XYZ file of C-alpha atoms in Angstrom:
654
model
C -37.315 -7.781 -9.779
C -35.011 -4.959 -10.888
C -33.162 -4.660 -14.088
C -30.370 -2.104 -13.303
C -28.108 -1.477 -16.220
C -25.287 -0.907 -13.813
C -25.175 -4.657 -13.310
C -23.652 -4.782 -16.817
C -20.353 -3.731 -15.150
C -20.237 -7.053 -13.388
C -19.928 -8.727 -16.741
C -18.222 -6.191 -19.109
C -14.850 -6.802 -17.530
C -11.660 -6.121 -19.572
C -9.857 -9.287 -20.605
C -6.381 -9.108 -18.831
C -3.497 -8.562 -21.294
C -0.858 -11.211 -21.860
C 2.145 -11.222 -19.605
C 5.289 -11.346 -21.906
C 8.380 -13.616 -21.235
C 11.891 -13.668 -22.421
C 12.594 -11.910 -25.668
C 8.863 -10.771 -25.986
C 9.508 -8.987 -22.521
C 12.493 -7.094 -23.675
C 10.562 -5.906 -26.756
C 7.657 -4.997 -24.655
C 10.097 -3.119 -22.331
C 11.154 -0.889 -25.258
C 7.566 -0.282 -26.190
C 6.744 0.817 -22.575
C 9.735 3.219 -22.600
C 8.571 4.709 -25.841
C 5.089 5.270 -24.391
C 6.498 6.862 -21.316
C 8.658 9.466 -23.271
C 8.929 12.881 -21.760
C 7.519 14.612 -24.875
C 4.102 13.099 -24.178
C 3.723 15.618 -21.320
C 3.733 18.523 -23.960
C 0.263 17.766 -25.043
C -1.108 18.020 -21.555
C 0.912 21.255 -20.837
C -0.699 22.735 -23.940
C -4.270 21.649 -22.931
C -3.609 22.932 -19.302
C -2.742 26.369 -20.914
C -5.992 26.218 -22.837
C -7.902 25.502 -19.575
C -6.240 28.429 -17.783
C -7.157 30.713 -20.680
C -10.806 29.677 -20.446
C -10.846 30.116 -16.599
C -9.489 33.656 -17.028
C -11.974 34.509 -19.829
C -14.936 33.020 -18.130
C -17.909 35.314 -17.892
C -20.987 34.123 -15.883
C -23.860 33.083 -18.209
C -27.084 35.002 -17.513
C -29.315 32.334 -18.859
C -27.463 29.274 -17.362
C -25.981 28.841 -13.995
C -22.521 27.277 -13.424
C -24.281 24.092 -12.135
C -26.341 23.912 -15.428
C -23.352 24.495 -17.589
C -21.509 21.717 -15.775
C -24.531 19.390 -16.255
C -24.534 20.077 -20.070
C -20.885 18.981 -20.255
C -21.838 15.548 -18.907
C -23.461 14.437 -22.156
C -20.108 14.555 -24.064
C -18.608 11.802 -21.704
C -21.310 9.186 -22.187
C -19.380 7.580 -25.092
C -15.891 7.530 -23.956
C -14.555 6.349 -27.270
C -15.842 9.498 -29.088
C -14.740 11.929 -26.276
C -12.692 14.853 -27.869
C -9.974 16.703 -26.186
C -11.865 19.978 -26.541
C -14.802 18.560 -24.542
C -12.425 17.594 -21.767
C -10.788 20.994 -21.737
C -14.292 22.797 -21.552
C -15.379 20.522 -18.773
C -12.225 20.857 -16.674
C -12.300 24.688 -17.020
C -15.889 24.597 -15.489
C -14.767 22.216 -12.721
C -11.764 24.474 -11.912
C -14.122 27.475 -11.627
C -16.579 25.525 -9.408
C -13.667 24.223 -7.277
C -12.607 27.883 -6.406
C -16.281 28.755 -5.847
C -17.058 25.837 -3.559
C -13.674 24.900 -1.914
C -11.771 28.100 -2.262
C -9.026 26.234 -4.233
C -8.094 27.151 -7.792
C -6.143 24.339 -9.500
C -2.706 25.560 -10.525
C -1.208 24.534 -13.911
C 0.669 21.569 -12.575
C -2.646 20.187 -11.107
C -4.418 20.678 -14.285
C -1.655 18.748 -16.149
C -2.108 15.990 -13.733
C -5.923 15.820 -14.093
C -5.656 15.765 -17.927
C -3.063 13.021 -17.756
C -5.285 10.901 -15.362
C -8.181 11.285 -17.577
C -6.169 9.623 -20.274
C -5.156 6.703 -18.168
C -1.597 7.599 -17.045
C 0.148 6.915 -13.782
C 1.626 10.208 -12.406
C 4.513 10.855 -10.107
C 3.759 14.032 -8.338
C 5.860 15.497 -5.396
C 4.251 15.409 -2.033
C 2.277 18.465 -1.170
C 1.251 19.164 -4.845
C -2.460 18.713 -4.087
C -3.043 15.127 -5.194
C -6.424 14.852 -3.294
C -7.798 17.744 -5.317
C -6.447 16.233 -8.523
C -7.803 12.844 -7.836
C -11.208 14.353 -6.959
C -11.536 16.416 -10.126
C -10.413 13.527 -12.335
C -12.987 11.279 -10.602
C -15.656 13.820 -11.398
C -14.744 13.513 -15.132
C -14.625 9.753 -14.893
C -18.048 9.691 -13.315
C -19.769 11.616 -16.197
C -19.739 8.328 -18.113
C -22.492 7.028 -15.646
C -20.266 3.904 -15.080
C -18.858 2.933 -11.543
C -16.031 5.176 -10.618
C -13.738 4.317 -7.514
C -11.135 6.294 -5.873
C -8.857 3.798 -3.987
C -6.488 4.572 -1.073
C -4.369 2.579 1.215
C -6.707 2.615 4.189
C -10.140 3.645 5.479
C -8.906 6.764 7.329
C -7.569 8.258 3.982
C -10.595 7.233 2.132
C -12.859 8.995 4.526
C -10.663 12.092 4.806
C -10.363 12.564 0.981
C -14.069 12.041 0.367
C -14.968 14.639 3.047
C -12.564 17.192 1.474
C -14.105 16.845 -1.996
C -17.725 16.040 -1.274
C -19.024 19.735 -1.474
C -17.619 20.075 -4.926
C -19.051 16.684 -6.105
C -22.381 17.603 -4.833
C -22.322 20.929 -6.431
C -21.680 19.209 -9.724
C -24.972 17.226 -9.332
C -23.212 13.937 -8.365
C -23.068 11.759 -5.202
C -20.180 10.276 -3.386
C -19.672 7.847 -0.491
C -17.061 6.073 1.543
C -16.743 2.204 2.069
C -15.596 1.506 5.588
C -14.497 -1.787 7.096
C -17.216 -1.829 9.707
C -20.147 -1.013 7.490
C -23.005 -3.681 7.426
C -23.958 -5.098 3.982
C -27.059 -2.920 3.433
C -25.081 0.323 4.153
C -22.302 -0.929 1.851
C -24.723 -1.553 -0.952
C -26.308 1.961 -0.621
C -22.772 3.546 -0.504
C -21.839 1.655 -3.752
C -24.780 3.244 -5.570
C -23.039 6.634 -5.412
C -21.374 8.192 -8.586
C -17.988 8.261 -6.903
C -16.913 5.751 -4.232
C -13.867 6.225 -2.070
C -12.455 3.035 -0.439
C -9.452 1.075 0.539
C -8.419 -1.424 -2.114
C -9.072 -4.446 0.069
C -12.559 -3.380 0.917
C -13.431 -3.037 -2.781
C -11.830 -6.315 -3.784
C -13.494 -8.202 -0.907
C -16.915 -6.911 -1.896
C -16.211 -7.561 -5.530
C -15.220 -11.223 -4.662
C -18.424 -11.592 -2.460
C -20.429 -10.614 -5.558
C -18.437 -13.007 -7.649
C -19.347 -15.871 -5.275
C -23.021 -14.989 -5.773
C -22.556 -14.867 -9.526
C -20.727 -18.213 -9.631
C -22.978 -19.774 -12.209
C -23.994 -16.503 -14.070
C -21.691 -15.708 -16.960
C -23.835 -12.846 -18.334
C -26.610 -10.437 -17.445
C -29.273 -12.782 -19.138
C -28.382 -15.637 -16.979
C -28.720 -13.461 -13.807
C -32.101 -12.098 -14.919
C -33.340 -15.630 -15.628
C -31.970 -17.083 -12.314
C -33.633 -14.202 -10.336
C -36.938 -14.798 -12.098
C -36.933 -18.388 -10.977
C -36.042 -17.606 -7.321
C -38.070 -16.274 -4.502
C -34.981 -14.543 -3.087
C -33.248 -12.911 -6.071
C -29.404 -12.378 -6.021
C -28.571 -9.147 -4.305
C -25.136 -7.657 -5.469
C -23.440 -5.293 -3.154
C -21.319 -3.396 -5.752
C -22.220 -1.895 -9.150
C -19.298 -3.684 -10.629
C -16.052 -1.963 -11.739
C -15.048 0.164 -14.622
C -12.936 3.255 -13.864
C -10.526 3.593 -10.983
C -8.049 6.231 -9.790
C -5.569 4.827 -7.233
C -3.877 7.119 -4.787
C -0.433 5.950 -3.616
C -0.634 3.535 -6.644
C 2.851 2.095 -6.134
C 1.841 1.109 -2.497
C -1.175 -0.764 -3.761
C -0.184 -2.219 -7.075
C 3.287 -3.128 -6.030
C 3.875 -3.375 -2.216
C 0.527 -4.821 -1.345
C 0.514 -7.289 -4.176
C 2.898 -9.873 -2.459
C -0.320 -12.088 -1.483
C -3.725 -12.562 -2.929
C -6.953 -11.564 -1.224
C -8.949 -14.460 0.011
C -12.596 -14.745 0.996
C -12.943 -17.576 3.467
C -15.049 -19.024 6.104
C -13.960 -20.700 9.361
C -13.935 -24.318 9.614
C -13.843 -26.557 12.624
C -10.336 -28.174 13.061
C -9.760 -29.370 16.638
C -6.782 -31.504 15.416
C -4.977 -28.364 14.189
C -5.630 -26.528 17.446
C -4.195 -29.366 19.465
C -1.393 -29.837 17.006
C -0.048 -26.206 17.029
C -0.243 -26.206 20.857
C 1.922 -29.430 21.260
C 4.234 -28.283 18.524
C 4.934 -25.080 20.403
C 5.817 -27.020 23.505
C 8.118 -29.326 21.378
C 9.769 -26.414 19.601
C 10.607 -24.912 22.999
C 13.270 -27.712 23.404
C 14.936 -26.871 19.959
C 17.827 -24.482 19.953
C 19.038 -22.346 17.051
C 22.438 -23.382 15.538
C 22.345 -26.662 17.620
C 19.161 -28.138 16.298
C 18.431 -25.941 13.379
C 19.919 -23.215 11.184
C 18.029 -20.276 9.588
C 18.395 -18.861 6.049
C 17.090 -15.366 6.569
C 17.250 -14.444 2.962
C 14.901 -17.277 1.806
C 13.097 -17.552 5.211
C 13.881 -21.315 5.337
C 14.735 -23.607 8.115
C 17.439 -26.413 7.933
C 17.515 -29.228 10.593
C 20.881 -30.519 11.994
C 21.407 -34.109 12.763
C 21.000 -33.288 16.432
C 17.790 -31.560 15.622
C 16.298 -34.451 13.548
C 17.243 -36.883 16.415
C 15.548 -34.767 19.102
C 12.356 -34.211 16.845
C 12.260 -38.046 16.252
C 12.549 -38.589 20.041
C 9.888 -36.026 21.020
C 7.419 -36.673 18.236
C 5.340 -39.114 20.300
C 4.201 -35.964 22.337
C 2.275 -34.835 19.252
C -1.276 -35.965 18.458
C -1.265 -39.302 16.510
C -2.346 -37.684 13.198
C 0.700 -35.321 13.374
C 3.336 -37.973 14.065
C 3.816 -38.999 10.517
C 7.306 -37.618 9.295
C 6.014 -35.248 6.643
C 3.177 -33.938 8.760
C 5.203 -33.374 11.889
C 7.810 -31.360 9.992
C 5.222 -29.192 8.482
C 3.876 -28.419 11.998
C 7.251 -27.973 13.447
C 8.554 -25.648 10.736
C 5.510 -23.454 11.127
C 6.180 -23.272 14.911
C 9.716 -22.267 14.244
C 8.833 -19.716 11.667
C 6.394 -18.222 14.101
C 9.105 -17.959 16.663
C 12.011 -16.918 14.630
C 10.595 -14.940 11.605
C 7.360 -13.302 12.829
C 8.169 -10.790 15.548
C 5.609 -9.103 17.819
C 5.465 -5.307 17.357
C 6.939 -5.765 13.924
C 4.759 -8.217 12.046
C 1.888 -8.244 14.370
C 0.424 -7.031 17.650
C -1.604 -8.717 20.338
C -4.859 -6.811 21.143
C -7.777 -8.230 23.210
C -6.148 -11.707 23.068
C -6.099 -11.751 19.333
C -3.220 -11.595 16.789
C -3.633 -8.656 14.494
C -1.262 -8.415 11.482
C 0.568 -5.080 10.863
C 1.170 -4.153 7.259
C 4.884 -3.967 6.842
C 4.440 -1.267 4.143
C 1.774 0.979 5.692
C 2.539 0.345 9.276
C -1.251 -0.026 9.878
C -3.320 -2.751 11.686
C -5.148 -5.398 9.320
C -7.623 -6.924 11.730
C -9.562 -8.819 8.999
C -6.637 -10.605 7.670
C -4.793 -13.868 8.791
C -1.800 -15.955 7.644
C -2.585 -19.220 5.954
C -1.458 -22.777 6.090
C -1.651 -23.010 9.918
C 0.967 -20.164 10.413
C -1.679 -17.851 12.038
C -2.540 -20.586 14.545
C 1.142 -21.293 15.280
C 1.565 -17.612 16.303
C -1.438 -17.755 18.413
C -0.019 -20.700 20.252
C 3.322 -18.894 20.552
C 1.782 -15.855 22.155
C -0.582 -18.073 24.351
C -3.813 -16.604 23.117
C -6.887 -18.557 22.142
C -6.277 -20.497 18.809
C -8.717 -19.705 16.167
C -10.183 -22.035 13.632
C -8.433 -22.199 10.213
C -10.177 -20.679 7.147
C -11.603 -22.610 4.060
C -11.048 -20.639 0.889
C -14.247 -19.716 -1.034
C -12.709 -17.244 -3.521
C -9.364 -15.516 -4.127
C -7.742 -13.148 -6.370
C -4.455 -11.240 -6.753
C -4.336 -7.560 -6.856
C -2.580 -7.966 -10.175
C -5.371 -9.731 -11.598
C -8.019 -7.498 -10.118
C -6.596 -4.198 -11.473
C -6.133 -5.716 -14.958
C -10.058 -6.262 -15.059
C -10.724 -2.485 -14.986
C -11.599 -0.689 -18.268
C -9.738 2.484 -17.057
C -6.943 2.673 -14.569
C -4.907 5.713 -13.552
C -3.198 6.711 -10.373
C -0.904 9.110 -8.469
C 2.063 8.682 -6.190
C 5.151 10.725 -4.985
C 7.413 7.547 -5.549
C 6.383 5.460 -8.523
C 9.019 6.134 -11.205
C 11.105 3.259 -9.941
C 8.317 0.827 -10.575
C 7.689 1.820 -14.094
C 8.793 -1.380 -15.819
C 6.796 -3.612 -13.576
C 3.746 -1.464 -13.825
C 3.983 -1.571 -17.655
C 4.684 -5.397 -18.027
C 1.771 -6.331 -15.703
C -0.811 -3.674 -16.098
C 0.228 -1.874 -19.288
C 0.326 1.324 -17.348
C 2.591 4.221 -18.368
C 4.239 6.633 -15.966
C 4.653 10.422 -16.403
C 6.726 12.631 -14.121
C 4.806 15.800 -13.385
C 6.936 18.930 -12.770
C 6.854 20.667 -9.430
C 4.736 23.766 -8.887
C 7.389 25.404 -6.757
C 11.241 24.759 -6.454
C 11.920 22.396 -3.656
C 14.020 23.868 -0.627
C 14.754 20.449 0.915
C 18.108 20.077 2.469
C 19.888 16.764 3.317
C 22.199 16.448 6.223
C 25.121 14.068 5.949
C 24.231 10.416 6.474
C 25.564 8.952 9.728
C 26.634 5.319 10.053
C 27.346 3.363 13.299
C 28.487 0.098 14.392
C 25.721 -0.623 16.726
C 22.141 0.388 17.347
C 23.083 1.564 20.758
C 25.488 4.226 19.272
C 22.781 4.995 16.648
C 20.091 5.767 19.218
C 22.449 7.839 21.305
C 23.249 10.019 18.142
C 19.553 10.342 17.349
C 18.599 11.358 20.852
C 21.332 14.037 20.834
C 20.059 15.428 17.456
C 16.651 15.572 18.842
C 17.765 17.476 22.044
C 19.778 19.907 19.888
C 16.775 20.673 17.503
C 14.279 20.679 20.239
C 16.222 23.442 21.994
C 15.543 25.872 19.230
C 11.922 24.604 18.769
C 12.357 22.979 15.267
C 9.710 20.379 14.710
C 10.966 16.845 14.245
C 9.561 13.606 12.568
C 11.511 10.530 13.371
C 10.755 7.479 11.238
C 11.258 3.953 12.575
C 10.763 0.580 10.811
C 8.873 -1.193 13.571
C 6.614 -0.456 16.480
C 9.181 -1.966 18.885
C 11.767 0.527 17.747
C 9.304 3.512 17.872
C 8.605 2.604 21.546
C 12.298 2.094 22.190
C 13.066 5.663 21.045
C 10.062 6.881 22.918
C 11.526 5.513 26.196
C 15.024 7.155 25.437
C 13.197 10.502 25.093
C 11.109 9.938 28.213
C 14.264 9.400 30.224
C 15.570 12.833 28.962
C 12.228 14.499 29.937
C 11.285 15.284 26.309
C 7.509 15.570 25.370
C 6.735 13.586 22.196
C 3.746 12.244 20.195
C 3.926 8.572 19.308
C 2.236 7.167 16.107
C 2.157 3.494 15.385
C -0.432 0.760 14.888
C -1.233 0.756 18.531
C -2.360 4.411 18.371
C -3.754 4.613 14.841
C -7.014 6.020 16.078
C -5.145 9.207 17.029
C -3.408 9.569 13.588
C -5.326 12.667 12.438
C -4.593 14.586 15.577
C -0.972 13.612 15.718
C -0.205 14.368 12.160
C -2.166 17.757 12.204
C 0.147 19.033 14.894
C 3.517 17.362 13.786
C 4.775 20.474 12.000
C 4.156 22.831 14.845
C 6.948 24.691 16.839
C 8.598 22.549 19.281
C 6.909 19.243 18.408
C 8.533 15.962 18.367
C 6.743 12.992 16.520
C 7.900 9.408 16.453
C 6.316 7.256 13.771
C 6.437 4.085 12.000
C 5.887 4.227 8.194
C 2.232 5.229 8.958
C 3.405 8.756 8.559
C 4.876 7.982 5.190
C 1.931 7.932 2.896
C -1.118 10.188 2.492
C -0.277 12.224 5.559
C -0.224 16.033 5.268
C 2.062 17.767 7.662
C 1.789 21.535 7.654
C 4.269 23.724 9.427
C 3.542 26.945 11.116
C 5.264 30.236 10.538
C 7.622 29.934 13.433
C 8.804 26.547 12.420
C 9.427 27.908 8.824
C 11.738 30.376 10.221
C 13.722 27.682 12.033
C 14.275 25.478 8.816
C 10.867 23.779 8.661
C 10.199 20.076 9.543
C 13.394 17.848 10.136
C 12.881 14.261 9.282
C 15.249 11.495 10.629
C 15.215 8.055 8.894
C 16.443 5.603 11.588
C 16.587 2.643 9.177
C 16.231 1.744 5.547
C 13.064 -0.115 4.562
C 13.103 -3.029 2.043
C 11.989 -0.689 -0.615
C 13.631 2.688 -1.259
C 10.205 4.112 -2.234
C 9.060 3.958 1.422
C 12.002 5.882 2.474
C 11.451 8.582 -0.113
C 7.866 8.808 1.155
C 8.894 9.577 4.653
C 11.414 12.105 3.392
C 8.608 13.645 1.373
C 6.750 14.658 4.592
C 9.175 17.702 4.761
C 9.647 20.710 2.433
C 6.360 20.345 0.664
C 5.256 23.075 -1.906
C 8.467 25.116 -1.658
C 8.500 25.036 2.165
C 11.753 24.702 4.149
C 12.744 21.347 5.456
C 15.574 18.927 5.886
C 16.197 15.141 6.172
C 18.964 12.987 7.458
C 19.616 9.145 7.452
C 21.117 7.621 10.683
C 21.743 4.032 10.294
C 23.655 1.132 11.892
C 25.253 -2.148 10.725
C 22.837 -3.977 13.045
C 19.784 -2.705 11.170
C 17.396 -5.533 9.965
C 17.879 -4.834 6.260
C 21.718 -5.530 6.648
C 21.192 -8.579 8.828
C 18.662 -10.172 6.395
C 20.402 -9.674 3.054
C 24.235 -9.615 3.695
C 26.680 -12.343 4.994
C 27.521 -12.250 8.678
C 31.236 -12.282 7.838
C 31.006 -9.143 5.609
C 29.035 -7.434 8.300
C 31.810 -8.365 10.779
C 34.398 -6.949 8.499
C 32.567 -3.668 8.114
C 32.105 -3.404 11.982
C 35.815 -3.911 12.493
C 36.951 -1.522 9.834
C 34.213 1.116 9.786
C 36.551 3.895 10.716
C 38.992 3.155 7.937
C 39.267 5.469 5.013
C 36.668 4.658 2.253
C 35.062 1.910 4.207
C 32.172 3.994 5.247
C 31.539 4.554 1.565
C 31.618 0.751 0.919
C 29.164 0.308 3.800
C 26.681 2.766 2.253
C 27.063 0.975 -0.987
C 26.327 -2.238 0.789
C 23.122 -0.765 2.224
C 21.959 0.073 -1.254
C 22.932 -3.423 -2.389
C 21.001 -4.971 0.398
C 17.874 -2.903 -0.382
C 18.240 -3.863 -3.952
C 18.231 -7.591 -2.985
C 15.165 -6.997 -0.893
C 13.303 -5.259 -3.751
C 14.224 -8.170 -6.165
C 13.030 -10.658 -3.644
C 9.679 -8.920 -3.272
C 9.431 -8.690 -7.125
C 9.859 -12.490 -7.386
C 7.191 -12.902 -4.706
C 4.820 -10.714 -6.652
C 5.576 -12.632 -9.921
C 4.905 -15.838 -8.224
C 1.621 -14.713 -6.872
C 0.675 -13.650 -10.419
C 1.831 -16.828 -11.957
C -0.105 -18.943 -9.424
C -3.235 -16.804 -10.190
C -2.756 -17.399 -13.948
C -2.095 -21.083 -13.535
C -4.983 -21.608 -11.302
C -7.418 -19.835 -13.709
C -6.145 -21.847 -16.628
C -6.466 -25.053 -14.728
C -10.144 -24.200 -13.955
C -11.181 -23.689 -17.527
C -14.735 -23.214 -16.405
C -13.798 -20.316 -14.169
C -14.162 -17.298 -16.699
C -14.296 -13.679 -15.623
């Protein structure tokens, strides 16, 4: 039997702070704004100057090597509560010197400011191209000096692996270890990886492993109970993780905001032949139902309203369903899921079919999520719709929302290029404060005039013409689309024109690194879903810089303005040249989902009138605002459900 002190981190979880309501929430907002005041940045600017002075004055010690000097600094970080700012400044100056020696990268002042702020638990907005990977890596080294679990979380396995490989030589030089958690790792390999001082992983991988450990610790509320239980058993409980304590979250708005619309669930498949038969028969029944005649759709609330004709036809056809599904409430549940699968869940947008399996595509990252499935029979309804084998439904073993998970960490900090808009929500839920870090170099990004068209056909024609025009001179282009289907539609248009292009979407995610690495080269055309929007580093060559740098075209607004900003951020990085342009149509999905059809019809009719195009652009922003508010309500509902569930299960203590 082992007695690892690291297991304490499974039980020493921070108690989540109270979520304020009504007047308390308004007062809490004022407190959050005060804590995020711009003057706070001054203390980190002053400390960064001190670090730079120490770097310039550094003289190699004849008695102690740089590695030994770094090792001595670790002792100051064991007791976090007594850590002085001078100790942090001294340690960071040595790390900066080591970074230049090992990686050939000397952190500039903006990066030093960012590292110091992360070490204090702030959320930072840093422009794309400012070197966030190095910043997160150096801050993680400082966090790991406490000998407690330190995690650096990203949006996917690819970025976790890339970032770890980049910083690993420096981490090893500092006498520490690091590892990456990948989705396809077996349990024993995962357990070994979690023993590293710094662990890089995607959020869902860490949370899934944390919940699996939580299932094993179901009846153990403290370390003593775990030790006694292991002493009585022949096969002691073997935990995969070391628990949680400190975390640095890259693209923090994507993880704490965008991905928080649903909880993560650990489940096991259960046999349910009745559901399999039911969804298959329901799909056949729904084939007889016609939109507007038998039912109407409310796109904004994603609801279905049956007409009298629809109710009559369902009643007539219900005997075709298995007996258990013929009761009125049960058959409507089954039929509504079948209609939702047909109307609201679109292939090449919400999912793809691969090897006769339905694979969900993350709307925010554009990447495949092969280990996730929809609940309440929806996944099976989509399988029946696509005529692939129907899988068995899942039985929930454990669940947790991302909001609750991150509130359990003792220290949380993070970085993103687009987080300032989410400041209030991050403060109310996580008590995290945002600071805007200044640019290292002045931005040279140019914005071309936004173009708005009546139809998608006209929009695609205009985009193809821009691509031909820019490609003639060799300027590299990145064209961002909202869905897989639209990326492939544009690819077909370019193919007809004889243009060579690279296509990046969930179908070709394995080629991401190669496609992104060459996207800024002379003459290249890259079509991408929002996979290219986060964490990707597009470098332009000298010839492209002379032609104006990377030209980014946004073909459709996303539900969140932050995703659009992320895509624009791929150009004009670190003072380079670059330009961006919005090309939109009144038939775009955002418009269709969040504005009345009559108003859209009026805009189509009068788009060429004076001032109407301005009204249309305001309408786009209004639709985007409605979509963001809807997502916010969904996240609040997930959090409220999580809190209610834990209150009702009074025995379920963290």
